[in-house]
Short mmCIF file of C-alpha atoms and ligand atoms in Angstrom, two decimals:
data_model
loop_
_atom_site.label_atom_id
_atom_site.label_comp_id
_atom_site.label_asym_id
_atom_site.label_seq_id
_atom_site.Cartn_x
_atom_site.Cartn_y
_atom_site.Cartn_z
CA UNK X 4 91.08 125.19 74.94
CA UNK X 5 91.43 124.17 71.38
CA UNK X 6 90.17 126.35 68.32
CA UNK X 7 86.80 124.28 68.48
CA UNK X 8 85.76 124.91 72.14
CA UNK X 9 86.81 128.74 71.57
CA UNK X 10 84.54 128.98 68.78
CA UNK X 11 81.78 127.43 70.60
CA UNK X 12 82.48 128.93 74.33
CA UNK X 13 82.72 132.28 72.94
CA UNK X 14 79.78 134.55 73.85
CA UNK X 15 78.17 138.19 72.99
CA UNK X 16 79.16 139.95 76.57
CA UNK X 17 77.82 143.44 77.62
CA UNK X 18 78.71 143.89 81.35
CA UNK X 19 82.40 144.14 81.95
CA UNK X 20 84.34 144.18 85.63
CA UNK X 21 85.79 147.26 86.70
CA UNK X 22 89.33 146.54 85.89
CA UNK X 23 92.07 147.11 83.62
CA UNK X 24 93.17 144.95 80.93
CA UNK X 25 96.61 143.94 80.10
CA UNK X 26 98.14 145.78 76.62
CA UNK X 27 99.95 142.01 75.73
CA UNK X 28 96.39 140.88 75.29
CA UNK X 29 94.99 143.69 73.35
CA UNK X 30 98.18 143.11 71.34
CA UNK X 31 97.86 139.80 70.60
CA UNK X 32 94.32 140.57 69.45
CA UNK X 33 95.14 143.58 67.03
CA UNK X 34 97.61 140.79 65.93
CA UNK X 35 94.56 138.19 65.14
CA UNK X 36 93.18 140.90 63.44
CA UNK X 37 95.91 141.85 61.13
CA UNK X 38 96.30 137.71 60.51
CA UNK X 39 92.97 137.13 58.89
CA UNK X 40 92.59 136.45 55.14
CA UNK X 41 91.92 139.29 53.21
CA UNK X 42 90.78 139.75 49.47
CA UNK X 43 94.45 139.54 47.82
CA UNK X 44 95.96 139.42 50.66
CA UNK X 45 95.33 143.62 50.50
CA UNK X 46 95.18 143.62 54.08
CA UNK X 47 93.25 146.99 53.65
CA UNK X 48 91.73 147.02 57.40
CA UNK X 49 92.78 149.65 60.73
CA UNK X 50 92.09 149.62 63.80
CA UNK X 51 91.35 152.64 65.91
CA UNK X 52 92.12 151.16 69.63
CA UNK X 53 90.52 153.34 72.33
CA UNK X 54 91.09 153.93 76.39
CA UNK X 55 90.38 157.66 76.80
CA UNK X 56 87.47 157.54 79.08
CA UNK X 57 85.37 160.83 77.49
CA UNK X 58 85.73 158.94 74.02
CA UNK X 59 84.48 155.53 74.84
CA UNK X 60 81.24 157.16 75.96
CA UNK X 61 80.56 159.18 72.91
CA UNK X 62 81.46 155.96 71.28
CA UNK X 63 78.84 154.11 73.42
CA UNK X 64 76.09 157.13 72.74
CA UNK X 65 77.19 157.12 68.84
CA UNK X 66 76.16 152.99 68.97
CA UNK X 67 72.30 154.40 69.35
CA UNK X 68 72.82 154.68 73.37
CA UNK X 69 74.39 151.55 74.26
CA UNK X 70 75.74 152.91 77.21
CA UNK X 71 77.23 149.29 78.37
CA UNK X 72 79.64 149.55 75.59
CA UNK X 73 81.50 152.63 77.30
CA UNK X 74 81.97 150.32 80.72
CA UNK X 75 84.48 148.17 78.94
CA UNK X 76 88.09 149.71 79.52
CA UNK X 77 89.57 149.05 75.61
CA UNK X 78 87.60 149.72 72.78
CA UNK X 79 88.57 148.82 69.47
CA UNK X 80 87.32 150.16 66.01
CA UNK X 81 87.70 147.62 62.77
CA UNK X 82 87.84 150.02 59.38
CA UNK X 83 88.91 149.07 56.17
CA UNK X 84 90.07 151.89 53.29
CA UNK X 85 88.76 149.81 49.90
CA UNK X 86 90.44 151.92 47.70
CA UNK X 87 92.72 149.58 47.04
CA UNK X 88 90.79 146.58 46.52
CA UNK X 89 87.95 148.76 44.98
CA UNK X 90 91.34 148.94 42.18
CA UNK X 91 91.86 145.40 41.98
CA UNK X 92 88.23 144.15 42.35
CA UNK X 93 86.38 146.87 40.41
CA UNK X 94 82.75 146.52 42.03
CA UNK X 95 83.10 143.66 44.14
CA UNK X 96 86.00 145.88 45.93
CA UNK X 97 84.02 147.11 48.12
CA UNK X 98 82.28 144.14 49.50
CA UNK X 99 85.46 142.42 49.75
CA UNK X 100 86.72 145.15 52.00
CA UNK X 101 83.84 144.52 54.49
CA UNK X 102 84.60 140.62 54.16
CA UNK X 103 88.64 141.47 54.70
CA UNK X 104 87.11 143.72 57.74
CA UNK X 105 84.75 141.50 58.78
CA UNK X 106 86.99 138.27 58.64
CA UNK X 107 89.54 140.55 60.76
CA UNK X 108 87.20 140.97 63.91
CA UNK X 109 86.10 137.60 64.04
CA UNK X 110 89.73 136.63 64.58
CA UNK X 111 89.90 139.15 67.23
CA UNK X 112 86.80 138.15 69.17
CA UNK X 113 88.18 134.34 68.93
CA UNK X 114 91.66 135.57 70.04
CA UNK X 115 89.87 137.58 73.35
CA UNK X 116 88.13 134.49 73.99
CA UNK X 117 91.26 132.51 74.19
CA UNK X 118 92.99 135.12 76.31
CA UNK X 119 90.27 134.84 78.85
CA UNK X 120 88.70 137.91 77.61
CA UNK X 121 85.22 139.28 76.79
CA UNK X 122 83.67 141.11 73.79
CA UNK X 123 80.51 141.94 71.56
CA UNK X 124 80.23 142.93 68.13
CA UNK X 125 78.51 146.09 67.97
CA UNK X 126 77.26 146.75 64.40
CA UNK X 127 74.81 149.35 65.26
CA UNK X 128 76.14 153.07 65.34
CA UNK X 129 76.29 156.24 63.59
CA UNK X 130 78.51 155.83 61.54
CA UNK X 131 79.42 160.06 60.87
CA UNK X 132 79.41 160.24 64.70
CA UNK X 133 81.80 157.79 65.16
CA UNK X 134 83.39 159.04 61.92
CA UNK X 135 83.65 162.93 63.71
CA UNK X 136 84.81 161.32 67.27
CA UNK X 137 87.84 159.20 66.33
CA UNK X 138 88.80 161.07 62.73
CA UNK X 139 87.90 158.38 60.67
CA UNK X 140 88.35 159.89 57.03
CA UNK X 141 85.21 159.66 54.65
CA UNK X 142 86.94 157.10 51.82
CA UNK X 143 87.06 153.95 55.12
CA UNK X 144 83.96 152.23 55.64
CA UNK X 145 83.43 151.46 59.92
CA UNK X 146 82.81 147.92 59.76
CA UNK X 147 82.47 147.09 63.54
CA UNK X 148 83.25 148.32 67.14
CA UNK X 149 84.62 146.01 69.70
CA UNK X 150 84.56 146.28 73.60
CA UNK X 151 87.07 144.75 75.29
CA UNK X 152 87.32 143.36 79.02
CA UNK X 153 86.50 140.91 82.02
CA UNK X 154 83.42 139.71 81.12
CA UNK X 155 81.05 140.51 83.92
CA UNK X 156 77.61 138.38 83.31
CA UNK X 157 77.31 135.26 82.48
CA UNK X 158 74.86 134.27 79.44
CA UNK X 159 73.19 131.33 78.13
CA UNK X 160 73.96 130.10 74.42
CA UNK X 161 71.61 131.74 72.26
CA UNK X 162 69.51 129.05 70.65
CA UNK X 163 71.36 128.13 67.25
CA UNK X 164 69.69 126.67 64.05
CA UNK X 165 69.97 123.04 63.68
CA UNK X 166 72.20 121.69 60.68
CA UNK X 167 69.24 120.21 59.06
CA UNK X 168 67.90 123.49 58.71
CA UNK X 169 70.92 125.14 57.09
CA UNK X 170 73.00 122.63 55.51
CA UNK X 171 72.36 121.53 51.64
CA UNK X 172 73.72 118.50 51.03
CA UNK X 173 74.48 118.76 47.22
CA UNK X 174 72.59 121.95 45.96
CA UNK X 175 70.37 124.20 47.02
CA UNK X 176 67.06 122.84 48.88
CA UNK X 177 68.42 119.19 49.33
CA UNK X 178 67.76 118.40 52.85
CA UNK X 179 68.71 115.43 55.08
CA UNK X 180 66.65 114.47 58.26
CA UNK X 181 69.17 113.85 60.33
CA UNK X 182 72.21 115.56 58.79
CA UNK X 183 74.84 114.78 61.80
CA UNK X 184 74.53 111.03 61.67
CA UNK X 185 75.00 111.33 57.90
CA UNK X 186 78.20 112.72 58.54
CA UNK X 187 78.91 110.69 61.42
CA UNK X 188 79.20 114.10 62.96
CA UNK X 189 78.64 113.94 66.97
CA UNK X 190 80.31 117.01 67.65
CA UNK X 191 77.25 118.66 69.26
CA UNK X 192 76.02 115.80 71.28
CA UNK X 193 80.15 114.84 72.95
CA UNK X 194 79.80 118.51 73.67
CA UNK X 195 76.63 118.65 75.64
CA UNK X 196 77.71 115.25 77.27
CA UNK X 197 81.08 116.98 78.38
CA UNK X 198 79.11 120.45 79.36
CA UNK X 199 76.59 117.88 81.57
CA UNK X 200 79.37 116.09 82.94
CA UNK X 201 81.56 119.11 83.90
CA UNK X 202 77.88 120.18 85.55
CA UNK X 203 77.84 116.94 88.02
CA UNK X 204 81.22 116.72 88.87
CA UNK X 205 80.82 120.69 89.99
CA UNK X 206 77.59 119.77 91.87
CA UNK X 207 79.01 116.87 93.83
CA UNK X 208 82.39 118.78 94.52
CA UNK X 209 79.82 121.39 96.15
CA UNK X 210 78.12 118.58 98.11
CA UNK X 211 81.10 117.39 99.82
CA UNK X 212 82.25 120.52 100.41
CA UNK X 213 79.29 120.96 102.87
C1 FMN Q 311 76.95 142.37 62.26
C2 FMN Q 311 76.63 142.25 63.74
C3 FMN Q 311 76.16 143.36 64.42
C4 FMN Q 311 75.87 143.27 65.80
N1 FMN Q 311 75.50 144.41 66.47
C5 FMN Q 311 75.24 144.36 67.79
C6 FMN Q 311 74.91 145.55 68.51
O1 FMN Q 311 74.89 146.65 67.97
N2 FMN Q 311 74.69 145.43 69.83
C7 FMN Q 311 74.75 144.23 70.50
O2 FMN Q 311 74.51 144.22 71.71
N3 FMN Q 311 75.09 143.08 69.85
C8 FMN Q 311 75.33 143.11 68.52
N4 FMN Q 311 75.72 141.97 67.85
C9 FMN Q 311 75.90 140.70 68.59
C10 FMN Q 311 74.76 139.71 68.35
O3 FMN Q 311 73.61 140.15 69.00
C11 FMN Q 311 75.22 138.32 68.86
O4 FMN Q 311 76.34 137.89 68.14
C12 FMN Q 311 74.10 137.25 68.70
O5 FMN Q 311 73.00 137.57 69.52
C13 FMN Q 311 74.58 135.85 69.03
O6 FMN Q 311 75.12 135.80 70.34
P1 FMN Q 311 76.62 135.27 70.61
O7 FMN Q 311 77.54 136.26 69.95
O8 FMN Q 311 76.77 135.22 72.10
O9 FMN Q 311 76.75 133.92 69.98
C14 FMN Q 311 76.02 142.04 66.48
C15 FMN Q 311 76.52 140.93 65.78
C16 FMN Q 311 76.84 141.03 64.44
C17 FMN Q 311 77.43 139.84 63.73
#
């Protein structure tokens, strides 16, 4: 799968398989992690990685009760300390450190998908309960929390905004009707023709099966 299909194959999953996962992956993901662009290159982000049973469900009840988060065997926590850049950047420090942290577990989710692997991106938490639970000290700023394992579910592609809607060709406001042709962008539409085909060839190996 190249870096475009990953991005676009790569789903929000919250039901995981009962079953462990192997380190070289999560280490190949921290890895993504620690390889994503930060402010400066600062590279001001951790990562508190997580097995212990008892801790991933005060982790899950910390995330306002999202108990599916604890059923996923590795949990990872993205943090960034923006002391640092808050030195270099003055007041945009500390929005750069959530970028630099945010940039960082995008890479990570793209680098489980590649691996086979399943995540979400769980923004919503406590932070001071999270903060008491894995001894985060009060100067790093939780940025996300990131289940980790065999996806269990499979879910449709939440419904996506259409370029014409989003893209400004120019400045601000400037909208074309139909953006892709423009371009000569048919990105979407090969995609959907390979997903349909993939579909029929599936559904007519099935028929001669029977
Ligand atoms: C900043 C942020 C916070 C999020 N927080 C949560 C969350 O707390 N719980 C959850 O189930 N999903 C959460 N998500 C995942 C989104 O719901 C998901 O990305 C979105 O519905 C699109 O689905 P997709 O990731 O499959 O493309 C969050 C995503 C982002 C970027």
């Amino acid at each position: 799968m190249d870096a475009i299909e990953c991005i676009l194959t790569r789903r929000s999953i919250r039901k995981f398989m009962d079953i462990p996962v192997e380190f070289e992956k999560i280490g190949n993901i921290l890895d993504a992690g620690i390889h994503a662009p930060s402010a400066g290159n600062l590279q001001d982000v951790k990562f508190v990685l997580v097995t212990d049973e008892n801790v991933r469900e005060s982790l899950a009840k910390a995330c306002v009760e999202q108990y599916w988060i604890s059923r996923a065997p590795v949990i990872i926590v993205v943090c960034t300390q923006p002391e640092k850049t808050k030195r270099f950047y003055g007041e945009k420090g500390e929005s750069f450190s959530v970028q630099n942290g945010a940039a960082a577990v995008q890479n990570m989710l793209i680098a489980a998908h590649a691996q086979g692997l399943a995540s979400c991106w769980v923004g919503a938490f406590e932070a001071e309960h999270v903060r008491r639970t894995l001894k985060i000290p009060v100067d790093a700023i939780i940025v996300a929390i990131l289940p980790f394992g065999y996806a269990d579910e499979k879910v449709p592609i939440p419904i996506r905004m259409p370029m014409e809607n989003v893209v400004f060709l120019g400045a601000w406001g400037n909208r074309i009707k139909d953006i892709a042709s423009y371009m000569e962008w048919y990105g979407e539409h090969v995609l959907r023709a390979v997903q349909a085909g993939k579909k029929a060839i599936k559904k007519f190996a099935e028929k001669m099966q029977k």
